[in-house]
């Protein structure tokens, strides 16, 4: 199978789409954790699937969301384990300092709810930009030991080997300083660019 790639113009469009949609998602997260959330302009690159976790060490949390209406494809968000713990504490009304101990079902549930709200907002803004109704599935949350890429690849089963990686530097107050990554199969990114271009003619 010959896989598609992206033109420089398409990379710029993907960056613009991601910047707007994740900017809205950041506003939603800010309201949930009662902290200022800043997300930088995204870096867009084409990577192999096996390189998806290169920004992370130790254990991370992967939240996978599928578009079930309007667009086809997955939205995968990857966060560091400690950041999920801090986020959970903030969502529970804490000050973010209670981030010790093992990652529990409570943490995964909080991560799922945060991402559900954020990506719901992101999907709404995508819908506005692309001029089509979009909807997302319930998030699926997994923890991954990034030393074990095979587990990641098994969970993220897809016929595609190359992905568009959109990396954001995200800060939450002074408590979280992390990289948030979105992964799209290249054909999905091309589809988004086409719909965006049609909607903005």
PDB file of C-alpha atoms in Angstrom, residues 12-195:
ATOM      1  CA  UNK A  12      -0.169  24.591   7.705  1.00  0.00           C
ATOM      2  CA  UNK A  13      -3.919  23.887   7.503  1.00  0.00           C
ATOM      3  CA  UNK A  14      -3.664  21.009  10.012  1.00  0.00           C
ATOM      4  CA  UNK A  15      -1.711  23.293  12.354  1.00  0.00           C
ATOM      5  CA  UNK A  16      -4.372  26.008  12.054  1.00  0.00           C
ATOM      6  CA  UNK A  17      -7.226  23.544  12.659  1.00  0.00           C
ATOM      7  CA  UNK A  18      -5.432  22.023  15.668  1.00  0.00           C
ATOM      8  CA  UNK A  19      -4.562  25.421  17.106  1.00  0.00           C
ATOM      9  CA  UNK A  20      -8.180  26.615  17.077  1.00  0.00           C
ATOM     10  CA  UNK A  21      -9.781  23.363  18.231  1.00  0.00           C
ATOM     11  CA  UNK A  22      -7.268  22.726  21.034  1.00  0.00           C
ATOM     12  CA  UNK A  23      -7.405  26.371  22.075  1.00  0.00           C
ATOM     13  CA  UNK A  24     -11.104  25.854  22.757  1.00  0.00           C
ATOM     14  CA  UNK A  25     -10.316  22.562  24.506  1.00  0.00           C
ATOM     15  CA  UNK A  26      -7.768  24.344  26.724  1.00  0.00           C
ATOM     16  CA  UNK A  27     -10.417  26.872  27.778  1.00  0.00           C
ATOM     17  CA  UNK A  28     -12.665  23.976  28.802  1.00  0.00           C
ATOM     18  CA  UNK A  29      -9.870  22.304  30.796  1.00  0.00           C
ATOM     19  CA  UNK A  30      -9.084  25.621  32.498  1.00  0.00           C
ATOM     20  CA  UNK A  31     -12.662  25.799  33.781  1.00  0.00           C
ATOM     21  CA  UNK A  32     -12.486  22.200  35.046  1.00  0.00           C
ATOM     22  CA  UNK A  33      -9.247  22.596  37.020  1.00  0.00           C
ATOM     23  CA  UNK A  34      -9.658  26.280  37.952  1.00  0.00           C
ATOM     24  CA  UNK A  35      -6.185  27.073  36.656  1.00  0.00           C
ATOM     25  CA  UNK A  36      -4.828  28.993  33.694  1.00  0.00           C
ATOM     26  CA  UNK A  37      -4.151  26.583  30.829  1.00  0.00           C
ATOM     27  CA  UNK A  38      -1.772  27.576  28.045  1.00  0.00           C
ATOM     28  CA  UNK A  39      -1.219  25.529  24.903  1.00  0.00           C
ATOM     29  CA  UNK A  40       1.497  26.586  22.459  1.00  0.00           C
ATOM     30  CA  UNK A  41       1.197  26.693  18.693  1.00  0.00           C
ATOM     31  CA  UNK A  42       1.371  23.050  17.603  1.00  0.00           C
ATOM     32  CA  UNK A  43       4.314  21.386  15.902  1.00  0.00           C
ATOM     33  CA  UNK A  44       3.100  19.228  13.013  1.00  0.00           C
ATOM     34  CA  UNK A  45       5.203  16.349  11.718  1.00  0.00           C
ATOM     35  CA  UNK A  46       4.840  13.030   9.899  1.00  0.00           C
ATOM     36  CA  UNK A  47       6.064  10.059  11.931  1.00  0.00           C
ATOM     37  CA  UNK A  48       6.065   6.286  11.957  1.00  0.00           C
ATOM     38  CA  UNK A  49       3.628   4.704  14.389  1.00  0.00           C
ATOM     39  CA  UNK A  50       6.526   3.323  16.469  1.00  0.00           C
ATOM     40  CA  UNK A  51       7.761   6.895  17.122  1.00  0.00           C
ATOM     41  CA  UNK A  52       4.496   8.025  18.705  1.00  0.00           C
ATOM     42  CA  UNK A  53       5.730   7.872  22.284  1.00  0.00           C
ATOM     43  CA  UNK A  54       9.132   9.477  21.800  1.00  0.00           C
ATOM     44  CA  UNK A  55       8.220  12.551  23.900  1.00  0.00           C
ATOM     45  CA  UNK A  56       7.522  10.439  26.988  1.00  0.00           C
ATOM     46  CA  UNK A  57       9.408   8.482  29.586  1.00  0.00           C
ATOM     47  CA  UNK A  58       8.234   5.949  32.177  1.00  0.00           C
ATOM     48  CA  UNK A  59       4.459   5.481  32.138  1.00  0.00           C
ATOM     49  CA  UNK A  60       1.954   7.615  30.281  1.00  0.00           C
ATOM     50  CA  UNK A  61      -1.797   7.679  29.843  1.00  0.00           C
ATOM     51  CA  UNK A  62      -3.344   7.352  26.410  1.00  0.00           C
ATOM     52  CA  UNK A  63      -6.876   8.553  25.731  1.00  0.00           C
ATOM     53  CA  UNK A  64      -8.293   7.384  22.415  1.00  0.00           C
ATOM     54  CA  UNK A  65     -11.382   9.032  20.926  1.00  0.00           C
ATOM     55  CA  UNK A  66     -13.026   8.049  17.677  1.00  0.00           C
ATOM     56  CA  UNK A  67     -14.980  10.368  15.450  1.00  0.00           C
ATOM     57  CA  UNK A  68     -18.359   8.713  14.898  1.00  0.00           C
ATOM     58  CA  UNK A  69     -19.929  11.436  12.772  1.00  0.00           C
ATOM     59  CA  UNK A  70     -18.646  13.898  10.179  1.00  0.00           C
ATOM     60  CA  UNK A  71     -15.040  12.674  10.077  1.00  0.00           C
ATOM     61  CA  UNK A  72     -13.401   9.268  10.004  1.00  0.00           C
ATOM     62  CA  UNK A  73     -10.482   8.436  12.242  1.00  0.00           C
ATOM     63  CA  UNK A  74      -9.110   8.470  15.741  1.00  0.00           C
ATOM     64  CA  UNK A  75      -7.880  11.196  18.004  1.00  0.00           C
ATOM     65  CA  UNK A  76      -5.243   9.919  20.398  1.00  0.00           C
ATOM     66  CA  UNK A  77      -4.103  12.080  23.288  1.00  0.00           C
ATOM     67  CA  UNK A  78      -1.084  11.100  25.371  1.00  0.00           C
ATOM     68  CA  UNK A  79      -0.287  12.604  28.780  1.00  0.00           C
ATOM     69  CA  UNK A  80       2.380  11.937  31.390  1.00  0.00           C
ATOM     70  CA  UNK A  81       1.235   9.905  34.400  1.00  0.00           C
ATOM     71  CA  UNK A  82       2.099  12.585  36.976  1.00  0.00           C
ATOM     72  CA  UNK A  83       0.190  15.225  34.996  1.00  0.00           C
ATOM     73  CA  UNK A  84      -2.923  13.053  35.121  1.00  0.00           C
ATOM     74  CA  UNK A  85      -2.552  12.786  38.921  1.00  0.00           C
ATOM     75  CA  UNK A  86      -2.205  16.566  39.298  1.00  0.00           C
ATOM     76  CA  UNK A  87      -5.158  17.144  36.984  1.00  0.00           C
ATOM     77  CA  UNK A  88      -7.274  14.703  39.000  1.00  0.00           C
ATOM     78  CA  UNK A  89      -6.430  16.449  42.278  1.00  0.00           C
ATOM     79  CA  UNK A  90      -7.374  19.829  40.794  1.00  0.00           C
ATOM     80  CA  UNK A  91     -10.663  18.441  39.454  1.00  0.00           C
ATOM     81  CA  UNK A  92     -11.438  17.097  42.954  1.00  0.00           C
ATOM     82  CA  UNK A  93     -10.982  20.594  44.403  1.00  0.00           C
ATOM     83  CA  UNK A  94      -7.389  20.114  45.591  1.00  0.00           C
ATOM     84  CA  UNK A  95      -4.394  22.354  44.945  1.00  0.00           C
ATOM     85  CA  UNK A  96      -2.614  19.839  42.720  1.00  0.00           C
ATOM     86  CA  UNK A  97      -0.139  18.735  45.381  1.00  0.00           C
ATOM     87  CA  UNK A  98      -1.713  15.309  45.960  1.00  0.00           C
ATOM     88  CA  UNK A  99       0.009  13.535  43.099  1.00  0.00           C
ATOM     89  CA  UNK A 100       1.744  10.676  44.910  1.00  0.00           C
ATOM     90  CA  UNK A 101       1.009   6.951  44.912  1.00  0.00           C
ATOM     91  CA  UNK A 102      -0.094   4.574  42.208  1.00  0.00           C
ATOM     92  CA  UNK A 103      -2.267   5.531  39.276  1.00  0.00           C
ATOM     93  CA  UNK A 104      -5.794   4.400  40.200  1.00  0.00           C
ATOM     94  CA  UNK A 105      -9.163   3.978  38.507  1.00  0.00           C
ATOM     95  CA  UNK A 106     -10.084   7.400  39.927  1.00  0.00           C
ATOM     96  CA  UNK A 107      -7.211   8.988  38.001  1.00  0.00           C
ATOM     97  CA  UNK A 108      -8.143   7.202  34.784  1.00  0.00           C
ATOM     98  CA  UNK A 109     -11.793   8.168  35.223  1.00  0.00           C
ATOM     99  CA  UNK A 110     -10.833  11.817  35.769  1.00  0.00           C
ATOM    100  CA  UNK A 111      -8.545  11.762  32.722  1.00  0.00           C
ATOM    101  CA  UNK A 112     -11.367  10.271  30.687  1.00  0.00           C
ATOM    102  CA  UNK A 113     -13.834  12.941  31.837  1.00  0.00           C
ATOM    103  CA  UNK A 114     -11.355  15.780  31.225  1.00  0.00           C
ATOM    104  CA  UNK A 115     -10.582  14.535  27.730  1.00  0.00           C
ATOM    105  CA  UNK A 116     -14.252  13.890  27.007  1.00  0.00           C
ATOM    106  CA  UNK A 117     -15.072  17.513  27.838  1.00  0.00           C
ATOM    107  CA  UNK A 118     -12.018  18.893  26.031  1.00  0.00           C
ATOM    108  CA  UNK A 119     -12.439  16.843  22.876  1.00  0.00           C
ATOM    109  CA  UNK A 120     -16.181  17.436  22.866  1.00  0.00           C
ATOM    110  CA  UNK A 121     -15.397  21.149  22.727  1.00  0.00           C
ATOM    111  CA  UNK A 122     -12.726  20.491  20.119  1.00  0.00           C
ATOM    112  CA  UNK A 123     -15.204  18.510  17.992  1.00  0.00           C
ATOM    113  CA  UNK A 124     -17.718  21.356  18.201  1.00  0.00           C
ATOM    114  CA  UNK A 125     -15.146  23.870  16.989  1.00  0.00           C
ATOM    115  CA  UNK A 126     -14.072  21.443  14.232  1.00  0.00           C
ATOM    116  CA  UNK A 127     -17.708  21.200  13.202  1.00  0.00           C
ATOM    117  CA  UNK A 128     -17.892  24.998  12.928  1.00  0.00           C
ATOM    118  CA  UNK A 129     -14.651  25.206  10.928  1.00  0.00           C
ATOM    119  CA  UNK A 130     -15.382  22.327   8.567  1.00  0.00           C
ATOM    120  CA  UNK A 131     -19.063  23.129   8.139  1.00  0.00           C
ATOM    121  CA  UNK A 132     -20.178  19.585   8.984  1.00  0.00           C
ATOM    122  CA  UNK A 133     -21.720  18.044  12.100  1.00  0.00           C
ATOM    123  CA  UNK A 134     -19.100  16.054  14.035  1.00  0.00           C
ATOM    124  CA  UNK A 135     -19.413  13.793  17.033  1.00  0.00           C
ATOM    125  CA  UNK A 136     -17.014  11.722  19.135  1.00  0.00           C
ATOM    126  CA  UNK A 137     -17.177   8.382  20.906  1.00  0.00           C
ATOM    127  CA  UNK A 138     -16.742   7.837  24.634  1.00  0.00           C
ATOM    128  CA  UNK A 139     -13.009   8.011  25.427  1.00  0.00           C
ATOM    129  CA  UNK A 140     -11.050   4.788  25.925  1.00  0.00           C
ATOM    130  CA  UNK A 141      -8.277   5.245  28.497  1.00  0.00           C
ATOM    131  CA  UNK A 142      -5.200   3.044  28.842  1.00  0.00           C
ATOM    132  CA  UNK A 143      -1.914   3.301  30.699  1.00  0.00           C
ATOM    133  CA  UNK A 144       1.168   2.432  28.698  1.00  0.00           C
ATOM    134  CA  UNK A 145       4.680   1.619  29.751  1.00  0.00           C
ATOM    135  CA  UNK A 146       6.482   3.409  26.957  1.00  0.00           C
ATOM    136  CA  UNK A 147       9.240   0.829  27.037  1.00  0.00           C
ATOM    137  CA  UNK A 148       6.685  -1.535  25.553  1.00  0.00           C
ATOM    138  CA  UNK A 149       5.750  -0.121  22.180  1.00  0.00           C
ATOM    139  CA  UNK A 150       4.268  -3.484  21.176  1.00  0.00           C
ATOM    140  CA  UNK A 151       1.452  -3.004  23.712  1.00  0.00           C
ATOM    141  CA  UNK A 152       0.785   0.446  22.305  1.00  0.00           C
ATOM    142  CA  UNK A 153       0.690  -0.859  18.759  1.00  0.00           C
ATOM    143  CA  UNK A 154      -1.684  -3.665  19.727  1.00  0.00           C
ATOM    144  CA  UNK A 155      -4.076  -1.195  21.374  1.00  0.00           C
ATOM    145  CA  UNK A 156      -3.847   1.219  18.510  1.00  0.00           C
ATOM    146  CA  UNK A 157      -4.582  -1.244  15.723  1.00  0.00           C
ATOM    147  CA  UNK A 158      -4.685   0.381  12.313  1.00  0.00           C
ATOM    148  CA  UNK A 159      -3.546  -0.471   8.795  1.00  0.00           C
ATOM    149  CA  UNK A 160      -1.629   2.814   8.650  1.00  0.00           C
ATOM    150  CA  UNK A 161       2.048   3.049   9.457  1.00  0.00           C
ATOM    151  CA  UNK A 162       2.491   6.807   9.087  1.00  0.00           C
ATOM    152  CA  UNK A 163       0.767   9.397  11.225  1.00  0.00           C
ATOM    153  CA  UNK A 164       0.443  13.121  11.489  1.00  0.00           C
ATOM    154  CA  UNK A 165       1.751  14.015  14.932  1.00  0.00           C
ATOM    155  CA  UNK A 166       0.530  17.288  16.408  1.00  0.00           C
ATOM    156  CA  UNK A 167       2.494  18.158  19.540  1.00  0.00           C
ATOM    157  CA  UNK A 168       1.480  20.925  21.924  1.00  0.00           C
ATOM    158  CA  UNK A 169       3.447  22.240  24.878  1.00  0.00           C
ATOM    159  CA  UNK A 170       0.824  22.528  27.624  1.00  0.00           C
ATOM    160  CA  UNK A 171       1.072  24.252  30.985  1.00  0.00           C
ATOM    161  CA  UNK A 172      -1.554  24.255  33.731  1.00  0.00           C
ATOM    162  CA  UNK A 173      -0.762  27.059  36.151  1.00  0.00           C
ATOM    163  CA  UNK A 174       2.667  26.298  37.615  1.00  0.00           C
ATOM    164  CA  UNK A 175       1.719  22.665  38.273  1.00  0.00           C
ATOM    165  CA  UNK A 176       1.854  20.940  34.887  1.00  0.00           C
ATOM    166  CA  UNK A 177       4.440  21.447  32.166  1.00  0.00           C
ATOM    167  CA  UNK A 178       3.961  18.745  29.608  1.00  0.00           C
ATOM    168  CA  UNK A 179       3.662  17.683  26.003  1.00  0.00           C
ATOM    169  CA  UNK A 180       0.218  16.792  24.697  1.00  0.00           C
ATOM    170  CA  UNK A 181       0.174  14.813  21.475  1.00  0.00           C
ATOM    171  CA  UNK A 182      -2.568  14.193  18.928  1.00  0.00           C
ATOM    172  CA  UNK A 183      -2.122  11.462  16.328  1.00  0.00           C
ATOM    173  CA  UNK A 184      -4.050  11.235  13.075  1.00  0.00           C
ATOM    174  CA  UNK A 185      -3.594   8.698  10.273  1.00  0.00           C
ATOM    175  CA  UNK A 186      -2.364  10.664   7.234  1.00  0.00           C
ATOM    176  CA  UNK A 187      -5.511   9.986   5.110  1.00  0.00           C
ATOM    177  CA  UNK A 188      -7.662  11.340   7.969  1.00  0.00           C
ATOM    178  CA  UNK A 189      -5.553  14.520   8.059  1.00  0.00           C
ATOM    179  CA  UNK A 190      -5.902  14.899   4.278  1.00  0.00           C
ATOM    180  CA  UNK A 191      -9.680  14.494   4.626  1.00  0.00           C
ATOM    181  CA  UNK A 192      -9.761  17.238   7.281  1.00  0.00           C
ATOM    182  CA  UNK A 193      -7.742  19.566   5.028  1.00  0.00           C
ATOM    183  CA  UNK A 194     -10.083  18.954   2.089  1.00  0.00           C
ATOM    184  CA  UNK A 195     -13.196  19.661   4.183  1.00  0.00           C
TER     185      UNK A 195
END
